[in-house]
């Protein structure tokens, strides 16, 4: 709760401090992506360019695994775009933070990634612009540097799963969700959204469950009690 | 153009456009109240969906594995009001240990 009473500068520092372990985790996954992508026959430059432009882990891992299995361009593109479709609702949720020219908004928007967005979330639909962009920049650098190390260094480095890093991300999102559940309508919407995602995991392609879950926010149309 | 570069180009452009959707189309203006009420719920809803898909999501199936232990440890750390970096480290450690044991 202290974050609500502290100064903007202190809140900004808190956000960036929390971003450091997250950036280390993201960097490790970047290394892993670089390794996997090169092993999948994507070469050295293409994985780095993909990290620089797409900057979204799950979609990039899907691409490398589909291309590695000779799955073809159409399948890789379809899977990656579905996985990244969540960035439409995610970016709409933070739209009011972006000001200035269209071109500036387009560039700044590229720093939106699950983790920077989650770290910037303050509940009640509020987001902290400086944390979104500050953490986004740190995570972008970590992802790009990690990918570069991965394609260059070869497989002398460990698997992030051995370090349990794949369990760190859902816990991070849970930690950032928890304080938002005090508001009843947010808790109900989160429960409905989570249930939609769970039901759809076995029956739809990856990516669809998250986008479909966002329909739960239509509960916001109910008149306030 | 090779398959790899075609994928990099198309997915890169598509993702740049997806991330720009809100900021470019709606940025710099106040949303009408009804829309703001709906958008305000996007954060909890999408966070919950991310928790679910990243905890038990697999290749077209629900997979129960070491990630569950990590999320449970993370939840315990959250309940104890641990700072965010502690939550992240506790979750990773619990996941790694569970994977080692089972």
mmCIF file of C-alpha atoms in Angstrom:
data_model
loop_
_atom_site.group_PDB
_atom_site.id
_atom_site.type_symbol
_atom_site.label_atom_id
_atom_site.label_comp_id
_atom_site.label_asym_id
_atom_site.label_seq_id
_atom_site.Cartn_x
_atom_site.Cartn_y
_atom_site.Cartn_z
ATOM 1 C CA UNK A 1 0.000 0.000 0.000
ATOM 2 C CA UNK A 2 2.934 2.330 0.548
ATOM 3 C CA UNK A 3 3.154 2.818 -3.200
ATOM 4 C CA UNK A 4 -0.077 4.836 -3.085
ATOM 5 C CA UNK A 5 1.262 7.406 -0.636
ATOM 6 C CA UNK A 6 4.894 7.649 -1.739
ATOM 7 C CA UNK A 7 6.097 10.276 -4.175
ATOM 8 C CA UNK A 8 5.986 9.705 -7.937
ATOM 9 C CA UNK A 9 9.780 9.446 -7.999
ATOM 10 C CA UNK A 10 9.757 6.771 -5.265
ATOM 11 C CA UNK A 11 7.024 4.831 -7.052
ATOM 12 C CA UNK A 12 9.077 4.971 -10.226
ATOM 13 C CA UNK A 13 12.139 3.634 -8.413
ATOM 14 C CA UNK A 14 10.053 0.815 -6.866
ATOM 15 C CA UNK A 15 8.790 -0.158 -10.287
ATOM 16 C CA UNK A 16 12.253 -0.211 -11.804
ATOM 17 C CA UNK A 17 13.688 -2.108 -8.823
ATOM 18 C CA UNK A 18 11.043 -4.810 -9.242
ATOM 19 C CA UNK A 19 11.858 -4.894 -12.951
ATOM 20 C CA UNK A 20 15.469 -5.967 -12.322
ATOM 21 C CA UNK A 21 14.845 -9.636 -11.349
ATOM 22 C CA UNK A 22 12.190 -9.782 -14.050
ATOM 23 C CA UNK A 23 14.698 -8.453 -16.596
ATOM 24 C CA UNK A 24 17.240 -11.067 -15.506
ATOM 25 C CA UNK A 25 14.638 -13.790 -16.097
ATOM 26 C CA UNK A 26 13.641 -12.315 -19.452
ATOM 27 C CA UNK A 27 17.323 -12.092 -20.441
ATOM 28 C CA UNK A 28 17.818 -15.758 -19.627
ATOM 29 C CA UNK A 29 14.847 -16.669 -21.797
ATOM 30 C CA UNK A 30 16.312 -14.450 -24.524
ATOM 31 C CA UNK A 31 19.504 -16.551 -24.433
ATOM 32 C CA UNK A 32 17.378 -19.668 -24.628
ATOM 33 C CA UNK A 33 15.420 -18.269 -27.589
ATOM 34 C CA UNK A 34 18.644 -17.428 -29.431
ATOM 35 C CA UNK A 35 19.907 -20.982 -28.925
ATOM 36 C CA UNK A 36 16.664 -22.655 -29.955
ATOM 37 C CA UNK A 37 16.188 -20.388 -32.964
ATOM 38 C CA UNK A 38 19.663 -21.073 -34.327
ATOM 39 C CA UNK A 39 19.212 -24.802 -33.739
ATOM 40 C CA UNK A 40 15.935 -24.536 -35.680
ATOM 41 C CA UNK A 41 17.847 -23.258 -38.711
ATOM 42 C CA UNK A 42 16.860 -19.594 -38.414
ATOM 43 C CA UNK A 43 20.482 -18.436 -38.723
ATOM 44 C CA UNK A 44 22.066 -15.782 -36.502
ATOM 45 C CA UNK A 45 20.674 -12.471 -37.726
ATOM 46 C CA UNK A 46 16.982 -13.351 -38.163
ATOM 47 C CA UNK A 47 16.403 -14.309 -34.483
ATOM 48 C CA UNK A 48 17.953 -10.998 -33.340
ATOM 49 C CA UNK A 49 15.836 -8.979 -35.796
ATOM 50 C CA UNK A 50 12.759 -10.912 -34.654
ATOM 51 C CA UNK A 51 13.536 -10.069 -31.012
ATOM 52 C CA UNK A 52 14.024 -6.408 -31.932
ATOM 53 C CA UNK A 53 10.724 -6.094 -33.820
ATOM 54 C CA UNK A 54 8.383 -8.605 -32.203
ATOM 55 C CA UNK A 55 9.658 -8.505 -28.582
ATOM 56 C CA UNK A 56 7.239 -11.189 -27.343
ATOM 57 C CA UNK A 57 8.650 -14.448 -26.030
ATOM 58 C CA UNK A 58 5.835 -16.946 -26.484
ATOM 59 C CA UNK A 59 5.253 -16.053 -30.147
ATOM 60 C CA UNK A 60 8.967 -16.212 -30.913
ATOM 61 C CA UNK A 61 9.377 -19.631 -29.290
ATOM 62 C CA UNK A 62 6.357 -20.848 -31.285
ATOM 63 C CA UNK A 63 7.991 -19.640 -34.518
ATOM 64 C CA UNK A 64 11.283 -21.395 -33.824
ATOM 65 C CA UNK A 65 9.579 -24.646 -32.896
ATOM 66 C CA UNK A 66 7.328 -24.630 -35.993
ATOM 67 C CA UNK A 67 10.155 -23.684 -38.397
ATOM 68 C CA UNK A 68 12.448 -26.219 -36.693
ATOM 69 C CA UNK A 69 9.884 -28.927 -37.433
ATOM 70 C CA UNK A 70 9.646 -27.723 -41.083
ATOM 71 C CA UNK A 71 6.143 -26.449 -40.387
ATOM 72 C CA UNK A 72 6.115 -23.779 -43.079
ATOM 73 C CA UNK A 73 5.731 -19.995 -43.041
ATOM 74 C CA UNK A 74 1.924 -19.892 -42.918
ATOM 75 C CA UNK A 75 1.705 -22.070 -39.803
ATOM 76 C CA UNK A 76 4.447 -20.090 -38.029
ATOM 77 C CA UNK A 77 2.856 -16.744 -38.884
ATOM 78 C CA UNK A 78 -0.644 -17.878 -37.855
ATOM 79 C CA UNK A 79 0.540 -19.223 -34.505
ATOM 80 C CA UNK A 80 2.622 -16.140 -33.702
ATOM 81 C CA UNK A 81 -0.080 -13.628 -34.665
ATOM 82 C CA UNK A 82 -2.682 -15.514 -32.591
ATOM 83 C CA UNK A 83 -0.308 -15.553 -29.634
ATOM 84 C CA UNK A 84 0.281 -11.812 -29.960
ATOM 85 C CA UNK A 85 -3.379 -10.904 -30.558
ATOM 86 C CA UNK A 86 -3.638 -10.235 -26.803
ATOM 87 C CA UNK A 87 -1.596 -7.073 -27.393
ATOM 88 C CA UNK A 88 -4.671 -5.431 -28.937
ATOM 89 C CA UNK A 89 -6.661 -5.491 -25.645
ATOM 90 C CA UNK A 90 -3.476 -5.000 -23.574
ATOM 91 C CA UNK A 91 -2.512 -1.885 -25.527
ATOM 92 C CA UNK A 92 -6.085 -0.543 -25.339
ATOM 93 C CA UNK A 93 -5.930 -0.824 -21.533
ATOM 94 C CA UNK A 94 -2.969 1.596 -21.411
ATOM 95 C CA UNK A 95 -3.961 3.831 -24.349
ATOM 96 C CA UNK A 96 -4.605 6.989 -22.257
ATOM 97 C CA UNK A 97 -0.952 6.989 -21.086
ATOM 98 C CA UNK A 98 0.306 7.722 -24.583
ATOM 99 C CA UNK A 99 0.468 11.333 -25.759
ATOM 100 C CA UNK A 100 2.166 13.307 -28.486
ATOM 101 C CA UNK A 101 2.349 12.580 -32.193
ATOM 102 C CA UNK A 102 1.104 9.361 -33.736
ATOM 103 C CA UNK A 103 4.647 8.351 -34.656
ATOM 104 C CA UNK A 104 5.846 8.865 -31.075
ATOM 105 C CA UNK A 105 2.919 6.820 -29.738
ATOM 106 C CA UNK A 106 3.704 4.071 -32.277
ATOM 107 C CA UNK A 107 7.334 3.856 -31.105
ATOM 108 C CA UNK A 108 6.610 4.082 -27.373
ATOM 109 C CA UNK A 109 3.916 1.406 -27.730
ATOM 110 C CA UNK A 110 6.596 -1.103 -28.742
ATOM 111 C CA UNK A 111 7.797 -1.128 -25.109
ATOM 112 C CA UNK A 112 4.522 -2.770 -24.120
ATOM 113 C CA UNK A 113 5.188 -6.391 -23.202
ATOM 114 C CA UNK A 114 3.297 -8.609 -20.712
ATOM 115 C CA UNK A 115 5.765 -7.942 -17.891
ATOM 116 C CA UNK A 116 6.192 -4.153 -18.317
ATOM 117 C CA UNK A 117 2.409 -3.807 -18.609
ATOM 118 C CA UNK A 118 1.824 -5.933 -15.501
ATOM 119 C CA UNK A 119 4.453 -4.048 -13.451
ATOM 120 C CA UNK A 120 2.850 -0.710 -14.414
ATOM 121 C CA UNK A 121 -0.664 -1.806 -13.402
ATOM 122 C CA UNK A 122 -1.985 -0.013 -10.316
ATOM 123 C CA UNK A 123 -5.543 -1.400 -10.116
ATOM 124 C CA UNK A 124 -8.839 0.301 -10.927
ATOM 125 C CA UNK A 125 -7.737 0.622 -14.543
ATOM 126 C CA UNK A 126 -4.811 2.894 -13.632
ATOM 127 C CA UNK A 127 -1.301 2.421 -14.980
ATOM 128 C CA UNK A 128 2.008 4.163 -14.293
ATOM 129 C CA UNK A 129 3.381 5.550 -17.550
ATOM 130 C CA UNK A 130 6.978 5.863 -16.402
ATOM 131 C CA UNK A 131 7.096 2.285 -15.128
ATOM 132 C CA UNK A 132 5.547 0.960 -18.329
ATOM 133 C CA UNK A 133 8.197 2.707 -20.427
ATOM 134 C CA UNK A 134 11.130 2.388 -17.974
ATOM 135 C CA UNK A 135 10.596 -1.300 -17.279
ATOM 136 C CA UNK A 136 9.760 -1.846 -20.963
ATOM 137 C CA UNK A 137 13.090 -0.367 -22.029
ATOM 138 C CA UNK A 138 15.023 -2.485 -19.493
ATOM 139 C CA UNK A 139 13.202 -5.673 -20.566
ATOM 140 C CA UNK A 140 13.702 -4.826 -24.252
ATOM 141 C CA UNK A 141 17.457 -4.451 -23.702
ATOM 142 C CA UNK A 142 17.576 -7.721 -21.715
ATOM 143 C CA UNK A 143 15.606 -9.633 -24.367
ATOM 144 C CA UNK A 144 17.722 -8.318 -27.246
ATOM 145 C CA UNK A 145 21.038 -8.828 -25.426
ATOM 146 C CA UNK A 146 19.956 -12.310 -24.323
ATOM 147 C CA UNK A 147 18.990 -13.307 -27.862
ATOM 148 C CA UNK A 148 22.327 -12.061 -29.195
ATOM 149 C CA UNK A 149 24.260 -14.007 -26.555
ATOM 150 C CA UNK A 150 22.184 -17.100 -27.346
ATOM 151 C CA UNK A 151 22.880 -17.100 -31.081
ATOM 152 C CA UNK A 152 26.569 -16.275 -30.594
ATOM 153 C CA UNK A 153 27.559 -18.316 -27.532
ATOM 154 C CA UNK A 154 26.163 -21.659 -28.560
ATOM 155 C CA UNK A 155 24.783 -24.134 -26.057
ATOM 156 C CA UNK A 156 27.240 -23.703 -23.198
ATOM 157 C CA UNK A 157 24.485 -22.169 -21.114
ATOM 158 C CA UNK A 158 21.808 -23.937 -19.135
ATOM 159 C CA UNK A 159 18.116 -24.399 -19.837
ATOM 160 C CA UNK A 160 15.974 -21.728 -18.086
ATOM 161 C CA UNK A 161 13.602 -24.515 -17.085
ATOM 162 C CA UNK A 162 16.307 -26.123 -14.942
ATOM 163 C CA UNK A 163 16.322 -22.880 -12.946
ATOM 164 C CA UNK A 164 12.520 -22.941 -12.670
ATOM 165 C CA UNK A 165 12.230 -19.645 -14.511
ATOM 166 C CA UNK A 166 9.075 -20.774 -16.335
ATOM 167 C CA UNK A 167 7.345 -20.852 -12.949
ATOM 168 C CA UNK A 168 8.447 -17.294 -12.158
ATOM 169 C CA UNK A 169 6.312 -15.556 -14.781
ATOM 170 C CA UNK A 170 2.861 -16.825 -13.696
ATOM 171 C CA UNK A 171 3.818 -16.058 -10.063
ATOM 172 C CA UNK A 172 4.785 -12.511 -11.086
ATOM 173 C CA UNK A 173 1.417 -12.016 -12.799
ATOM 174 C CA UNK A 174 -0.360 -13.457 -9.743
ATOM 175 C CA UNK A 175 1.508 -11.068 -7.423
ATOM 176 C CA UNK A 176 0.463 -8.117 -9.566
ATOM 177 C CA UNK A 177 -3.125 -9.367 -9.818
ATOM 178 C CA UNK A 178 -3.622 -9.960 -6.064
ATOM 179 C CA UNK A 179 -3.930 -6.310 -4.906
ATOM 180 C CA UNK A 180 -6.481 -5.668 -7.669
ATOM 181 C CA UNK A 181 -8.846 -8.344 -6.337
ATOM 182 C CA UNK A 182 -10.017 -6.234 -3.392
ATOM 183 C CA UNK A 183 -12.573 -4.576 -5.667
ATOM 184 C CA UNK A 184 -15.463 -7.037 -6.006
ATOM 185 C CA UNK A 185 -16.200 -6.454 -9.672
ATOM 186 C CA UNK A 186 -12.511 -6.833 -10.566
ATOM 187 C CA UNK A 187 -12.339 -10.094 -8.610
ATOM 188 C CA UNK A 188 -15.439 -11.467 -10.346
ATOM 189 C CA UNK A 189 -14.137 -10.416 -13.771
ATOM 190 C CA UNK A 190 -10.727 -12.007 -13.052
ATOM 191 C CA UNK A 191 -12.398 -15.242 -11.984
ATOM 192 C CA UNK A 192 -14.558 -15.356 -15.112
ATOM 193 C CA UNK A 193 -11.582 -14.476 -17.346
ATOM 194 C CA UNK A 194 -9.396 -17.144 -15.764
ATOM 195 C CA UNK A 195 -12.175 -19.724 -16.159
ATOM 196 C CA UNK A 196 -12.651 -18.857 -19.852
ATOM 197 C CA UNK A 197 -8.910 -19.262 -20.447
ATOM 198 C CA UNK A 198 -8.770 -22.595 -18.606
ATOM 199 C CA UNK A 199 -11.718 -24.072 -20.520
ATOM 200 C CA UNK A 200 -10.302 -22.978 -23.888
ATOM 201 C CA UNK A 201 -6.700 -24.214 -23.400
ATOM 202 C CA UNK A 202 -7.441 -27.781 -24.620
ATOM 203 C CA UNK A 203 -9.814 -26.808 -27.447
ATOM 204 C CA UNK A 204 -8.354 -23.726 -29.153
ATOM 205 C CA UNK A 205 -4.936 -22.803 -30.585
ATOM 206 C CA UNK A 206 -2.543 -21.136 -28.099
ATOM 207 C CA UNK A 207 -3.217 -17.413 -27.797
ATOM 208 C CA UNK A 208 -6.983 -17.673 -28.257
ATOM 209 C CA UNK A 209 -7.717 -18.403 -24.558
ATOM 210 C CA UNK A 210 -6.226 -15.056 -23.446
ATOM 211 C CA UNK A 211 -7.980 -13.014 -26.128
ATOM 212 C CA UNK A 212 -11.311 -14.743 -25.443
ATOM 213 C CA UNK A 213 -10.879 -14.192 -21.692
ATOM 214 C CA UNK A 214 -10.807 -10.439 -22.258
ATOM 215 C CA UNK A 215 -14.555 -10.671 -22.997
ATOM 216 C CA UNK A 216 -14.975 -10.956 -19.196
ATOM 217 C CA UNK A 217 -14.258 -7.234 -18.923
ATOM 218 C CA UNK A 218 -17.720 -6.612 -20.431
ATOM 219 C CA UNK A 219 -18.878 -7.199 -16.836
ATOM 220 C CA UNK A 220 -17.834 -3.552 -16.476
ATOM 221 C CA UNK A 221 -21.040 -2.619 -18.327
ATOM 222 C CA UNK A 222 -23.167 -3.781 -15.369
ATOM 223 C CA UNK A 223 -24.571 -0.871 -13.451
ATOM 224 C CA UNK A 224 -22.666 -0.210 -10.246
ATOM 225 C CA UNK A 225 -24.499 -1.401 -7.140
ATOM 226 C CA UNK B 1 12.675 -14.347 -49.837
ATOM 227 C CA UNK B 2 13.439 -17.276 -47.569
ATOM 228 C CA UNK B 3 10.766 -18.741 -45.277
ATOM 229 C CA UNK B 4 12.587 -17.479 -42.190
ATOM 230 C CA UNK B 5 12.763 -13.859 -43.352
ATOM 231 C CA UNK B 6 9.159 -13.910 -44.553
ATOM 232 C CA UNK B 7 8.040 -15.000 -41.075
ATOM 233 C CA UNK B 8 10.272 -12.398 -39.374
ATOM 234 C CA UNK B 9 8.888 -9.621 -41.595
ATOM 235 C CA UNK B 10 5.186 -10.499 -41.335
ATOM 236 C CA UNK B 11 5.162 -11.310 -37.608
ATOM 237 C CA UNK B 12 7.299 -8.238 -36.821
ATOM 238 C CA UNK B 13 4.940 -5.885 -38.678
ATOM 239 C CA UNK B 14 1.818 -7.565 -37.262
ATOM 240 C CA UNK B 15 3.102 -7.348 -33.675
ATOM 241 C CA UNK B 16 4.170 -3.715 -34.059
ATOM 242 C CA UNK B 17 0.625 -2.946 -35.284
ATOM 243 C CA UNK B 18 -1.036 -4.959 -32.482
ATOM 244 C CA UNK B 19 0.991 -3.214 -29.774
ATOM 245 C CA UNK B 20 0.202 0.175 -31.330
ATOM 246 C CA UNK B 21 -3.568 -0.455 -31.499
ATOM 247 C CA UNK B 22 -4.527 1.329 -28.283
ATOM 248 C CA UNK B 23 -1.848 4.055 -28.175
ATOM 249 C CA UNK B 24 -2.225 5.083 -31.833
ATOM 250 C CA UNK B 25 -6.027 4.838 -32.176
ATOM 251 C CA UNK B 26 -7.094 5.914 -28.678
ATOM 252 C CA UNK B 27 -3.988 7.581 -27.192
ATOM 253 C CA UNK B 28 -4.050 11.049 -25.652
ATOM 254 C CA UNK B 29 -7.800 11.270 -25.095
ATOM 255 C CA UNK B 30 -10.222 10.496 -22.301
ATOM 256 C CA UNK B 31 -12.424 7.473 -22.898
ATOM 257 C CA UNK B 32 -16.235 7.709 -22.485
ATOM 258 C CA UNK B 33 -17.362 6.438 -19.028
ATOM 259 C CA UNK B 34 -18.916 3.173 -20.271
ATOM 260 C CA UNK B 35 -15.776 2.325 -22.244
ATOM 261 C CA UNK B 36 -13.530 3.286 -19.320
ATOM 262 C CA UNK B 37 -15.523 0.945 -17.021
ATOM 263 C CA UNK B 38 -14.890 -1.939 -19.413
ATOM 264 C CA UNK B 39 -11.227 -1.075 -20.044
ATOM 265 C CA UNK B 40 -10.612 -0.797 -16.273
ATOM 266 C CA UNK B 41 -11.366 -4.510 -15.971
ATOM 267 C CA UNK B 42 -8.914 -5.487 -18.725
ATOM 268 C CA UNK B 43 -5.979 -5.557 -16.303
ATOM 269 C CA UNK B 44 -7.400 -8.063 -13.776
ATOM 270 C CA UNK B 45 -8.970 -10.166 -16.534
ATOM 271 C CA UNK B 46 -5.828 -10.394 -18.682
ATOM 272 C CA UNK B 47 -3.580 -10.933 -15.650
ATOM 273 C CA UNK B 48 -5.818 -13.813 -14.528
ATOM 274 C CA UNK B 49 -5.730 -15.298 -18.041
ATOM 275 C CA UNK B 50 -1.922 -15.012 -18.101
ATOM 276 C CA UNK B 51 -1.664 -16.715 -14.697
ATOM 277 C CA UNK B 52 -3.831 -19.611 -15.933
ATOM 278 C CA UNK B 53 -2.210 -20.089 -19.345
ATOM 279 C CA UNK B 54 1.346 -19.811 -18.030
ATOM 280 C CA UNK B 55 0.705 -22.138 -15.079
ATOM 281 C CA UNK B 56 -1.118 -25.015 -16.776
ATOM 282 C CA UNK B 57 -0.977 -24.200 -20.504
ATOM 283 C CA UNK B 58 0.625 -26.862 -22.700
ATOM 284 C CA UNK B 59 0.607 -27.847 -26.348
ATOM 285 C CA UNK B 60 -3.168 -27.947 -26.825
ATOM 286 C CA UNK B 61 -3.770 -29.415 -23.379
ATOM 287 C CA UNK B 62 -3.826 -28.596 -19.687
ATOM 288 C CA UNK B 63 -0.491 -29.693 -18.198
ATOM 289 C CA UNK B 64 0.037 -30.012 -14.454
ATOM 290 C CA UNK B 65 3.782 -29.820 -13.730
ATOM 291 C CA UNK B 66 6.434 -28.122 -11.576
ATOM 292 C CA UNK B 67 5.098 -24.667 -12.494
ATOM 293 C CA UNK B 68 2.195 -25.324 -10.091
ATOM 294 C CA UNK B 69 4.647 -25.569 -7.183
ATOM 295 C CA UNK B 70 6.223 -22.286 -8.296
ATOM 296 C CA UNK B 71 2.896 -20.480 -8.434
ATOM 297 C CA UNK B 72 1.904 -21.947 -5.043
ATOM 298 C CA UNK B 73 5.166 -20.667 -3.516
ATOM 299 C CA UNK B 74 4.602 -17.310 -5.204
ATOM 300 C CA UNK B 75 1.053 -17.165 -3.796
ATOM 301 C CA UNK B 76 2.382 -17.916 -0.300
ATOM 302 C CA UNK B 77 4.973 -15.144 -0.674
ATOM 303 C CA UNK B 78 2.246 -12.741 -1.817
ATOM 304 C CA UNK B 79 0.092 -13.706 1.205
ATOM 305 C CA UNK B 80 3.075 -12.940 3.465
ATOM 306 C CA UNK B 81 3.375 -9.527 1.753
ATOM 307 C CA UNK B 82 6.834 -10.314 0.389
ATOM 308 C CA UNK B 83 8.316 -7.758 -2.034
ATOM 309 C CA UNK B 84 7.955 -8.550 -5.732
ATOM 310 C CA UNK B 85 11.581 -9.679 -6.318
ATOM 311 C CA UNK B 86 11.197 -12.174 -3.442
ATOM 312 C CA UNK B 87 7.993 -13.541 -4.991
ATOM 313 C CA UNK B 88 9.757 -14.063 -8.330
ATOM 314 C CA UNK B 89 12.805 -15.769 -6.799
ATOM 315 C CA UNK B 90 10.683 -17.973 -4.483
ATOM 316 C CA UNK B 91 8.550 -19.102 -7.424
ATOM 317 C CA UNK B 92 11.587 -19.948 -9.568
ATOM 318 C CA UNK B 93 13.258 -21.838 -6.706
ATOM 319 C CA UNK B 94 10.118 -23.861 -5.918
ATOM 320 C CA UNK B 95 9.643 -24.707 -9.601
ATOM 321 C CA UNK B 96 13.256 -25.838 -9.960
ATOM 322 C CA UNK B 97 13.108 -27.959 -6.790
ATOM 323 C CA UNK B 98 9.798 -29.562 -7.767
ATOM 324 C CA UNK B 99 11.224 -30.376 -11.203
ATOM 325 C CA UNK B 100 14.277 -31.930 -9.604
ATOM 326 C CA UNK B 101 12.190 -34.095 -7.252
ATOM 327 C CA UNK B 102 9.429 -35.316 -9.589
#
